[in-house]
Short mmCIF file of C-alpha atoms and ligand atoms in Angstrom, two decimals:
data_model
loop_
_atom_site.label_atom_id
_atom_site.label_comp_id
_atom_site.label_asym_id
_atom_site.label_seq_id
_atom_site.Cartn_x
_atom_site.Cartn_y
_atom_site.Cartn_z
CA MET A 1 -0.02 0.03 -0.02
CA GLY A 2 1.27 3.41 -0.93
CA LYS A 3 1.67 6.16 1.62
CA ARG A 4 -0.81 8.93 2.09
CA ILE A 5 1.22 11.98 2.93
CA LEU A 6 0.16 15.41 4.27
CA LEU A 7 2.58 18.25 3.65
CA VAL A 8 2.04 21.25 5.87
CA GLY A 9 3.15 24.67 4.64
CA GLY A 10 2.92 26.80 1.45
CA GLY A 11 6.28 28.35 0.75
CA GLY A 12 9.12 27.62 -1.67
CA ARG A 13 10.53 24.99 0.66
CA GLU A 14 7.26 23.07 0.60
CA HIS A 15 7.02 23.35 -3.21
CA ALA A 16 10.44 21.68 -3.39
CA LEU A 17 9.42 19.09 -0.82
CA ALA A 18 6.22 18.34 -2.78
CA TRP A 19 8.18 18.15 -6.08
CA LYS A 20 10.59 15.60 -4.46
CA ILE A 21 7.89 13.60 -2.57
CA VAL A 22 5.81 13.01 -5.75
CA GLN A 23 8.86 11.40 -7.36
CA SER A 24 8.67 8.66 -4.66
CA PRO A 25 7.30 5.21 -5.76
CA LEU A 26 6.10 4.82 -2.11
CA LEU A 27 3.57 7.67 -2.56
CA GLU A 28 -0.11 6.93 -3.02
CA LYS A 29 -1.46 10.48 -2.59
CA LEU A 30 -0.10 13.85 -1.53
CA TYR A 31 -2.12 16.53 0.26
CA CYS A 32 -0.85 19.96 1.15
CA ALA A 33 -2.16 22.50 3.61
CA PRO A 34 -2.37 25.17 2.52
CA GLY A 35 0.01 24.93 -0.49
CA ASN A 36 0.34 27.39 -3.22
CA ALA A 37 -0.21 27.66 -7.00
CA GLY A 38 2.95 25.70 -7.74
CA ILE A 39 2.17 22.83 -5.32
CA ALA A 40 -1.34 22.62 -6.60
CA GLN A 41 0.15 21.23 -9.87
CA PHE A 42 0.80 17.91 -8.15
CA ALA A 43 -0.82 17.81 -4.78
CA GLU A 44 -4.36 18.26 -3.56
CA CYS A 45 -4.23 21.56 -1.73
CA VAL A 46 -6.60 22.27 1.13
CA PRO A 47 -7.12 25.80 2.50
CA ILE A 48 -6.18 24.98 6.06
CA ASP A 49 -3.56 27.15 7.89
CA GLY A 50 -0.71 25.11 9.30
CA GLU A 51 -1.16 26.79 12.65
CA ASP A 52 -4.87 25.77 12.91
CA LEU A 53 -3.81 22.60 14.77
CA PRO A 54 -7.32 21.08 15.39
CA ALA A 55 -8.29 21.48 11.77
CA ILE A 56 -5.03 19.85 10.54
CA LYS A 57 -5.51 16.90 12.92
CA GLN A 58 -9.10 16.40 11.83
CA PHE A 59 -8.18 16.56 8.08
CA ALA A 60 -5.33 14.10 8.69
CA LEU A 61 -7.67 11.63 10.49
CA ASP A 62 -10.41 12.05 7.78
CA LYS A 63 -7.94 11.40 5.01
CA LYS A 64 -6.28 8.44 6.82
CA ILE A 65 -2.86 10.16 6.50
CA ASP A 66 0.15 7.80 7.07
CA LEU A 67 2.84 10.44 7.35
CA ALA A 68 2.68 14.16 8.04
CA VAL A 69 5.56 16.28 6.85
CA ILE A 70 5.68 19.74 8.58
CA GLY A 71 7.60 22.31 6.63
CA PRO A 72 7.62 25.57 8.58
CA GLU A 73 8.57 26.40 12.09
CA GLY A 74 5.26 27.91 13.26
CA PRO A 75 3.26 24.72 13.46
CA LEU A 76 6.22 22.79 15.00
CA VAL A 77 6.69 25.34 17.75
CA ALA A 78 2.91 25.36 18.36
CA GLY A 79 3.04 21.60 18.92
CA LEU A 80 1.45 20.15 15.70
CA SER A 81 3.77 17.10 15.78
CA ASP A 82 2.74 16.11 19.25
CA LEU A 83 -0.97 16.45 18.46
CA LEU A 84 -0.66 14.32 15.28
CA ARG A 85 1.46 11.65 17.01
CA GLU A 86 -1.08 11.40 19.85
CA ALA A 87 -3.68 10.73 17.17
CA GLY A 88 -1.55 7.82 15.89
CA ILE A 89 -0.10 9.57 12.77
CA ASP A 90 3.58 9.28 11.92
CA VAL A 91 5.20 12.68 11.77
CA PHE A 92 8.40 13.96 10.16
CA GLY A 93 9.19 16.89 12.40
CA PRO A 94 10.17 17.56 15.98
CA SER A 95 8.00 17.73 19.03
CA LYS A 96 7.09 21.12 20.56
CA ALA A 97 9.69 20.59 23.28
CA ALA A 98 12.42 19.85 20.70
CA ALA A 99 11.34 22.60 18.34
CA ALA A 100 12.20 25.17 21.18
CA ILE A 101 15.73 24.98 19.89
CA GLU A 102 14.38 27.34 17.15
CA GLY A 103 11.32 28.85 18.91
CA SER A 104 13.36 30.17 21.83
CA LYS A 105 16.76 31.65 21.16
CA SER A 106 17.17 32.09 24.94
CA PHE A 107 16.68 28.31 25.43
CA MET A 108 19.07 27.66 22.59
CA LYS A 109 21.79 29.91 24.05
CA ARG A 110 21.46 28.39 27.52
CA LEU A 111 21.81 24.88 25.93
CA PHE A 112 25.04 26.03 24.12
CA ALA A 113 26.44 27.37 27.32
CA GLN A 114 25.60 24.29 29.31
CA TYR A 115 26.90 21.80 26.81
CA ALA A 116 29.89 23.79 25.50
CA ILE A 117 28.71 24.20 21.99
CA PRO A 118 30.55 27.03 20.29
CA THR A 119 28.52 30.24 19.85
CA ALA A 120 28.73 34.03 20.15
CA SER A 121 28.94 35.41 23.69
CA TYR A 122 25.62 36.94 24.79
CA GLN A 123 23.09 37.98 27.45
CA VAL A 124 19.35 37.64 27.59
CA PHE A 125 17.20 40.61 28.59
CA THR A 126 13.52 41.19 29.36
CA GLU A 127 13.95 44.94 30.37
CA PRO A 128 14.95 47.55 27.73
CA GLU A 129 17.07 49.60 30.13
CA ALA A 130 19.15 46.59 31.15
CA ALA A 131 19.67 45.80 27.43
CA ARG A 132 20.65 49.40 26.72
CA SER A 133 23.25 49.54 29.44
CA TYR A 134 24.76 46.12 28.33
CA ILE A 135 24.90 47.45 24.79
CA ARG A 136 26.66 50.72 25.84
CA LYS A 137 29.19 48.60 27.80
CA GLN A 138 29.90 46.22 24.95
CA GLY A 139 29.87 48.78 22.13
CA ALA A 140 29.10 48.28 18.47
CA PRO A 141 28.98 46.26 16.21
CA ILE A 142 26.59 44.12 18.08
CA VAL A 143 23.46 42.02 17.38
CA VAL A 144 19.99 42.37 18.89
CA LYS A 145 17.70 39.34 18.33
CA THR A 146 14.15 38.48 19.34
CA SER A 147 14.15 35.22 21.33
CA GLY A 148 10.87 34.16 19.64
CA LEU A 149 9.99 33.50 15.96
CA ALA A 150 10.01 36.51 13.65
CA ALA A 151 10.03 34.99 10.07
CA GLY A 152 13.79 35.39 9.67
CA LYS A 153 13.62 39.15 10.41
CA GLY A 154 14.18 39.14 14.18
CA ALA A 155 18.01 39.37 14.11
CA ILE A 156 19.09 42.90 13.76
CA VAL A 157 22.81 43.41 13.00
CA CYS A 158 23.72 46.82 14.33
CA HIS A 159 26.86 48.55 13.13
CA THR A 160 26.63 51.56 15.49
CA LEU A 161 25.58 52.05 18.98
CA GLU A 162 22.72 54.24 17.80
CA GLU A 163 21.40 51.40 15.59
CA ALA A 164 21.50 49.06 18.52
CA LEU A 165 19.58 51.40 20.75
CA THR A 166 17.06 51.83 17.96
CA ALA A 167 16.79 48.03 17.70
CA VAL A 168 15.97 47.80 21.43
CA GLN A 169 13.38 50.40 20.94
CA ARG A 170 11.79 48.56 18.07
CA VAL A 171 11.76 45.12 19.58
CA MET A 172 11.38 45.75 23.34
CA VAL A 173 9.36 49.05 23.48
CA ASP A 174 7.47 49.45 20.23
CA ARG A 175 7.07 45.62 20.10
CA GLU A 176 7.53 45.44 16.30
CA PHE A 177 7.65 41.66 16.46
CA GLY A 178 4.99 41.28 19.23
CA SER A 179 5.66 38.60 21.90
CA ALA A 180 8.67 37.31 19.97
CA GLY A 181 10.45 40.22 21.68
CA ASP A 182 9.33 39.32 25.15
CA GLU A 183 12.95 38.10 25.64
CA VAL A 184 15.79 39.61 23.69
CA VAL A 185 19.26 38.05 23.05
CA VAL A 186 22.06 40.62 22.69
CA GLU A 187 25.12 38.93 21.28
CA GLU A 188 28.63 39.50 20.03
CA PHE A 189 28.94 40.38 16.29
CA LEU A 190 30.73 37.59 14.51
CA THR A 191 32.68 38.05 11.22
CA GLY A 192 33.22 35.30 8.65
CA GLU A 193 31.29 33.31 6.09
CA GLU A 194 27.99 31.70 6.79
CA LEU A 195 27.13 28.01 6.10
CA SER A 196 23.89 26.15 6.38
CA PHE A 197 24.49 22.66 7.81
CA ILE A 198 21.25 20.71 7.55
CA ALA A 199 20.79 17.08 8.70
CA PHE A 200 18.09 14.41 9.21
CA VAL A 201 18.00 13.40 12.94
CA ASP A 202 16.11 10.54 14.53
CA GLY A 203 16.60 11.34 18.17
CA GLU A 204 20.12 9.97 18.19
CA ASN A 205 21.63 9.59 14.73
CA VAL A 206 22.69 12.50 12.49
CA LEU A 207 22.49 12.05 8.69
CA PRO A 208 23.84 15.27 7.07
CA LEU A 209 22.59 16.68 3.81
CA ALA A 210 25.05 18.35 1.37
CA GLY A 211 26.34 21.81 2.56
CA SER A 212 24.47 24.92 1.33
CA GLN A 213 24.75 28.61 1.57
CA ASP A 214 21.94 31.21 1.93
CA HIS A 215 21.94 34.93 1.18
CA LYS A 216 20.07 36.51 4.05
CA ALA A 217 20.38 40.20 3.31
CA VAL A 218 17.99 41.86 0.85
CA GLY A 219 20.66 43.72 -1.09
CA GLU A 220 23.51 42.74 -3.37
CA GLY A 221 26.84 42.16 -1.64
CA ASP A 222 24.88 41.25 1.48
CA THR A 223 23.69 44.72 2.27
CA GLY A 224 20.47 45.99 3.83
CA PRO A 225 18.05 44.31 6.24
CA ASN A 226 17.76 40.54 6.78
CA THR A 227 15.09 38.62 4.93
CA GLY A 228 13.90 34.97 5.07
CA GLY A 229 16.57 34.33 2.42
CA MET A 230 17.18 35.77 -1.09
CA GLY A 231 18.93 32.80 -2.72
CA ALA A 232 20.98 29.76 -1.96
CA TYR A 233 23.21 27.16 -3.55
CA SER A 234 24.66 23.73 -2.94
CA PRO A 235 27.29 22.38 -2.52
CA ALA A 236 29.01 25.09 -0.49
CA PRO A 237 32.76 25.02 -1.35
CA ILE A 238 33.58 26.37 2.09
CA LEU A 239 32.46 23.06 3.60
CA THR A 240 35.78 21.10 3.40
CA PRO A 241 35.95 17.50 4.71
CA ALA A 242 37.70 18.87 7.79
CA LEU A 243 35.03 21.46 8.48
CA HIS A 244 32.43 18.80 7.91
CA ALA A 245 33.90 16.46 10.55
CA GLN A 246 34.34 19.47 12.93
CA THR A 247 30.66 20.43 12.54
CA ILE A 248 29.48 16.87 13.15
CA ASN A 249 31.73 16.49 16.23
CA GLN A 250 31.55 19.94 17.81
CA VAL A 251 27.99 20.89 16.95
CA MET A 252 25.64 18.26 15.61
CA ILE A 253 26.34 15.30 17.85
CA PRO A 254 26.72 17.36 21.02
CA THR A 255 23.43 19.17 20.29
CA VAL A 256 21.51 15.94 19.57
CA ARG A 257 22.85 14.41 22.74
CA ALA A 258 22.10 17.55 24.72
CA MET A 259 18.49 17.59 23.52
CA ALA A 260 18.05 13.97 24.47
CA ALA A 261 19.59 14.64 27.90
CA GLU A 262 17.22 17.54 28.38
CA GLY A 263 14.28 15.17 27.73
CA ARG A 264 13.64 16.79 24.36
CA PRO A 265 14.85 14.20 21.86
CA PHE A 266 15.10 15.82 18.43
CA LYS A 267 13.51 13.97 15.50
CA GLY A 268 13.26 15.77 12.15
CA VAL A 269 15.46 18.20 10.38
CA LEU A 270 18.09 20.02 12.40
CA TYR A 271 19.56 23.01 10.59
CA ALA A 272 22.69 24.70 12.10
CA GLY A 273 23.35 28.18 10.86
CA LEU A 274 27.15 28.45 11.22
CA MET A 275 29.62 31.34 11.06
CA ILE A 276 33.01 30.15 9.83
CA ASP A 277 36.07 32.31 10.42
CA LYS A 278 39.62 31.05 9.61
CA GLY A 279 38.61 27.44 10.14
CA GLU A 280 36.81 28.17 13.48
CA LEU A 281 33.13 27.65 13.62
CA LYS A 282 30.40 29.18 15.83
CA VAL A 283 26.63 28.41 15.72
CA LEU A 284 24.48 31.47 14.93
CA GLU A 285 21.26 29.68 15.32
CA PHE A 286 19.43 26.38 15.03
CA ASN A 287 16.29 25.77 13.02
CA ALA A 288 14.06 22.87 13.65
CA ARG A 289 13.22 22.41 9.91
CA PHE A 290 14.56 22.61 6.41
CA GLY A 291 15.94 25.95 5.30
CA ASP A 292 14.05 28.09 2.85
CA PRO A 293 15.51 28.64 0.14
CA GLU A 294 18.34 26.06 0.84
CA THR A 295 15.83 23.17 0.37
CA GLN A 296 15.18 24.17 -3.20
CA PRO A 297 18.84 23.59 -4.42
CA LEU A 298 19.36 20.74 -1.98
CA LEU A 299 16.39 18.68 -3.23
CA MET A 300 17.23 19.34 -6.89
CA ARG A 301 20.58 17.57 -6.08
CA MET A 302 19.18 14.74 -3.93
CA LYS A 303 19.06 11.57 -5.97
CA SER A 304 17.77 9.34 -3.05
CA ASP A 305 14.10 8.93 -2.44
CA ILE A 306 13.20 11.31 0.37
CA VAL A 307 10.24 9.38 1.75
CA PRO A 308 12.26 6.54 3.38
CA LEU A 309 14.57 9.20 4.89
CA MET A 310 11.60 10.89 6.46
CA GLN A 311 10.18 7.62 7.75
CA ALA A 312 13.57 6.63 9.19
CA SER A 313 13.78 9.97 11.05
CA ALA A 314 10.33 9.44 12.48
CA ALA A 315 11.06 5.81 13.37
CA GLY A 316 14.47 6.31 14.92
CA SER A 317 16.19 4.12 12.34
CA LEU A 318 18.62 6.48 10.53
CA ALA A 319 21.72 4.52 11.49
CA GLY A 320 23.60 3.32 8.46
CA VAL A 321 21.31 5.21 5.99
CA GLU A 322 23.06 7.11 3.24
CA ILE A 323 22.01 9.83 0.75
CA GLU A 324 23.07 9.94 -2.83
CA TRP A 325 23.70 13.30 -4.46
CA ASP A 326 23.95 14.75 -8.00
CA ASP A 327 27.53 16.07 -8.23
CA ARG A 328 26.47 19.19 -10.05
CA THR A 329 25.78 22.52 -8.39
CA ALA A 330 22.25 23.76 -7.86
CA LEU A 331 21.53 27.48 -7.41
CA CYS A 332 18.22 29.14 -6.41
CA VAL A 333 17.43 32.84 -7.01
CA VAL A 334 14.55 34.15 -5.00
CA MET A 335 12.31 36.54 -6.86
CA ALA A 336 10.46 38.81 -4.31
CA ALA A 337 7.79 41.43 -4.32
CA GLY A 338 9.28 44.96 -4.56
CA GLY A 339 9.39 46.36 -1.02
CA TYR A 340 10.02 43.02 0.78
CA PRO A 341 11.03 42.57 3.62
CA GLY A 342 9.00 45.67 4.29
CA SER A 343 5.48 46.13 2.86
CA TYR A 344 4.63 45.12 -0.61
CA GLU A 345 1.66 44.64 -2.96
CA LYS A 346 -0.07 41.38 -3.65
CA GLY A 347 -2.24 39.98 -6.47
CA ILE A 348 0.05 41.00 -9.41
CA PRO A 349 -0.08 38.60 -12.39
CA ILE A 350 3.22 36.79 -13.12
CA ALA A 351 4.28 36.22 -16.74
CA GLY A 352 6.78 33.74 -18.21
CA LEU A 353 6.50 30.86 -15.71
CA GLU A 354 6.14 28.30 -18.48
CA ALA A 355 9.04 29.51 -20.53
CA ALA A 356 11.33 29.54 -17.52
CA GLY A 357 10.24 26.12 -16.31
CA ALA A 358 10.70 24.67 -19.83
CA LEU A 359 14.46 25.28 -19.75
CA GLU A 360 16.57 22.12 -19.14
CA ASP A 361 17.62 21.51 -15.50
CA VAL A 362 15.52 24.41 -14.17
CA ALA A 363 12.66 24.17 -11.62
CA VAL A 364 10.59 27.23 -10.84
CA PHE A 365 9.45 26.69 -7.20
CA HIS A 366 6.59 28.85 -6.11
CA ALA A 367 6.50 30.50 -2.66
CA GLY A 368 4.06 33.39 -2.28
CA THR A 369 1.73 32.64 -5.27
CA THR A 370 -1.93 31.84 -5.65
CA LEU A 371 -4.41 31.37 -8.46
CA SER A 372 -6.67 34.29 -9.15
CA PRO A 373 -10.38 33.65 -9.75
CA ALA A 374 -9.62 33.79 -13.46
CA GLY A 375 -6.98 30.99 -13.05
CA GLU A 376 -3.98 33.24 -13.38
CA VAL A 377 -0.92 32.86 -11.15
CA VAL A 378 -0.62 36.06 -9.12
CA THR A 379 1.74 37.09 -6.29
CA ALA A 380 0.57 36.48 -2.75
CA GLY A 381 3.58 37.00 -0.57
CA GLY A 382 6.98 38.63 -0.15
CA ARG A 383 9.12 35.90 -1.50
CA VAL A 384 7.32 34.88 -4.56
CA LEU A 385 9.42 32.33 -6.60
CA GLY A 386 12.62 30.32 -6.14
CA VAL A 387 14.06 29.91 -9.61
CA THR A 388 16.50 27.00 -9.30
CA ALA A 389 18.93 25.49 -11.85
CA LEU A 390 21.56 22.74 -12.02
CA GLY A 391 24.91 23.25 -13.78
CA ASP A 392 28.44 21.86 -13.88
CA GLY A 393 29.89 24.21 -11.22
CA VAL A 394 28.48 27.29 -9.75
CA VAL A 395 29.10 29.58 -12.67
CA ALA A 396 27.07 27.38 -15.01
CA ALA A 397 24.29 26.91 -12.42
CA GLN A 398 24.22 30.67 -11.86
CA GLN A 399 23.98 31.42 -15.63
CA ARG A 400 21.19 28.94 -16.07
CA ALA A 401 19.28 30.24 -13.02
CA TYR A 402 19.36 33.91 -14.36
CA GLU A 403 18.51 32.73 -17.84
CA ALA A 404 15.27 31.45 -16.31
CA VAL A 405 14.85 34.46 -14.09
CA ASP A 406 15.05 36.76 -17.15
CA LYS A 407 12.05 34.99 -18.71
CA ILE A 408 9.82 35.83 -15.73
CA GLN A 409 8.22 39.26 -15.16
CA TRP A 410 5.69 40.96 -12.99
CA ASP A 411 5.27 44.57 -11.89
CA LYS A 412 7.85 45.56 -9.19
CA ALA A 413 9.55 42.17 -9.06
CA TYR A 414 12.88 42.35 -7.15
CA TYR A 415 15.78 39.95 -6.94
CA ARG A 416 19.47 39.90 -6.30
CA ARG A 417 21.80 39.60 -9.31
CA ASP A 418 24.75 38.11 -7.33
CA ILE A 419 23.45 34.86 -5.78
CA GLY A 420 26.47 32.53 -5.43
CA TYR A 421 29.07 35.26 -5.64
CA ARG A 422 31.29 33.71 -2.97
CA ALA A 423 31.43 30.29 -4.62
CA VAL A 424 31.90 32.05 -8.03
CA GLU A 425 34.92 33.88 -6.59
CA ARG A 426 36.32 30.55 -5.25
CA GLU A 427 35.71 28.78 -8.60
CA ALA A 428 37.71 31.59 -10.40
CA LYS A 429 40.73 30.95 -8.26
P1 AMP B 1 19.68 34.23 12.91
O1 AMP B 1 18.23 34.42 12.79
O2 AMP B 1 20.15 34.26 14.34
O3 AMP B 1 20.29 33.17 12.09
O4 AMP B 1 20.26 35.53 12.27
C1 AMP B 1 19.99 35.86 10.95
C2 AMP B 1 21.15 36.42 10.25
O5 AMP B 1 21.65 37.53 10.99
C3 AMP B 1 22.36 35.39 10.20
O6 AMP B 1 22.17 34.54 9.12
C4 AMP B 1 23.49 36.41 9.97
O7 AMP B 1 23.61 36.88 8.70
C5 AMP B 1 23.14 37.55 10.90
N1 AMP B 1 23.61 37.35 12.24
C6 AMP B 1 22.98 36.75 13.29
N2 AMP B 1 23.77 36.69 14.40
C7 AMP B 1 24.93 37.25 14.08
C8 AMP B 1 26.16 37.54 14.75
N3 AMP B 1 26.25 37.24 16.09
N4 AMP B 1 27.14 38.20 14.17
C9 AMP B 1 26.99 38.51 12.81
N5 AMP B 1 25.89 38.30 12.12
C10 AMP B 1 24.87 37.73 12.75
N1 LIG B 2 17.20 30.28 4.87
C1 LIG B 2 17.17 30.55 6.24
C2 LIG B 2 16.19 29.89 6.95
O1 LIG B 2 15.51 28.98 6.42
O2 LIG B 2 15.99 30.17 8.15
#
């Protein structure tokens, strides 16, 4: 009997997951809640919000779902996995207690301190005045972060004292991120190059995916405010075999053991956001889920069937499992609505999707899209598309991805022209 799978979420990451899951011979039927216009091409989308926990549970029971795959952090941190597991449904994704590694940066930082996992020095604050006086003492540059979830926008990198004090005002006084700013982490500014190290975890075993690199800042050359991610590629040449071993031994295994020791065994995808500086690594953050947009290039390169990997993570049987990869580079350019990560318009028709998707080795993953009543694909979010291409090396993948991007237009579309620049510089050497 094939598997009946429910995928929760509706972003670019979920489109990539749906695209990969439907390639599995183990699948009988894929549902997605709520999905988007791209996912609707091969899954039955249902208009249920992932954070409407009782409705998701009822739908999963009604449709006799065998495996639930939870894409975004919101439902995980809200406890969707626990609710579904209690109802007898297998879940690929961590419990609420384990998802706290992403949902509470103050919990995460305490865990790092207690288990000697390398990270930036920091303090946690609940009072703005205490935060201000610590910031004045430390000086700039410095980083102010909401402890709670803020859609990738809650980490404010401050280059001057004034910016840091403004960040305290925004987060702790004006409450720009609501209750996510109840606690605030103020931490040391780290320099270096970032790396996304993502792994399947089954409570005990760590099965790493290929390395990848995101581009968090909105502007070219990594300038301007942070976003959910403006583009990504895999492999990441910075991830040498030595750094890989170091990450497994200093970060991934100690964290998985620490979570088990805390009574919060982690099952699902554990994503370490690392800062690498002259061979030394520090953890910037953990996520309890796949990265978005890293998943888009990663899954284009994954040759193995993903469904058994998800089942093994849920069942605690990842030991000895391996993943096969396409040796080529995959690169994803995020096309966003003009104005993102600030305010932006929605409902704008998108042209050229078919021409872009028809290019060889290109996949146009949808994020914030929906179908208009007339059946047209229109924009429905900040990050709209993840145009992803494979190539022999990063230069070829980049060229192919932008060739596809150039075929797509809508009013006020915005994207970075330099996705992959670090790897391109390395390849040129
Ligand atoms: P986070 O949500 O903690 O991963 O932060 C989002 C982004 O902010 C990271 O990917 C970095 O680009 C930047 N960032 C966060 N923490 C630091 C830090 N301590 N030093 C420098 N940049 C940081
Ligand atoms: N790409 C960054 C994230 O998924 O958090």
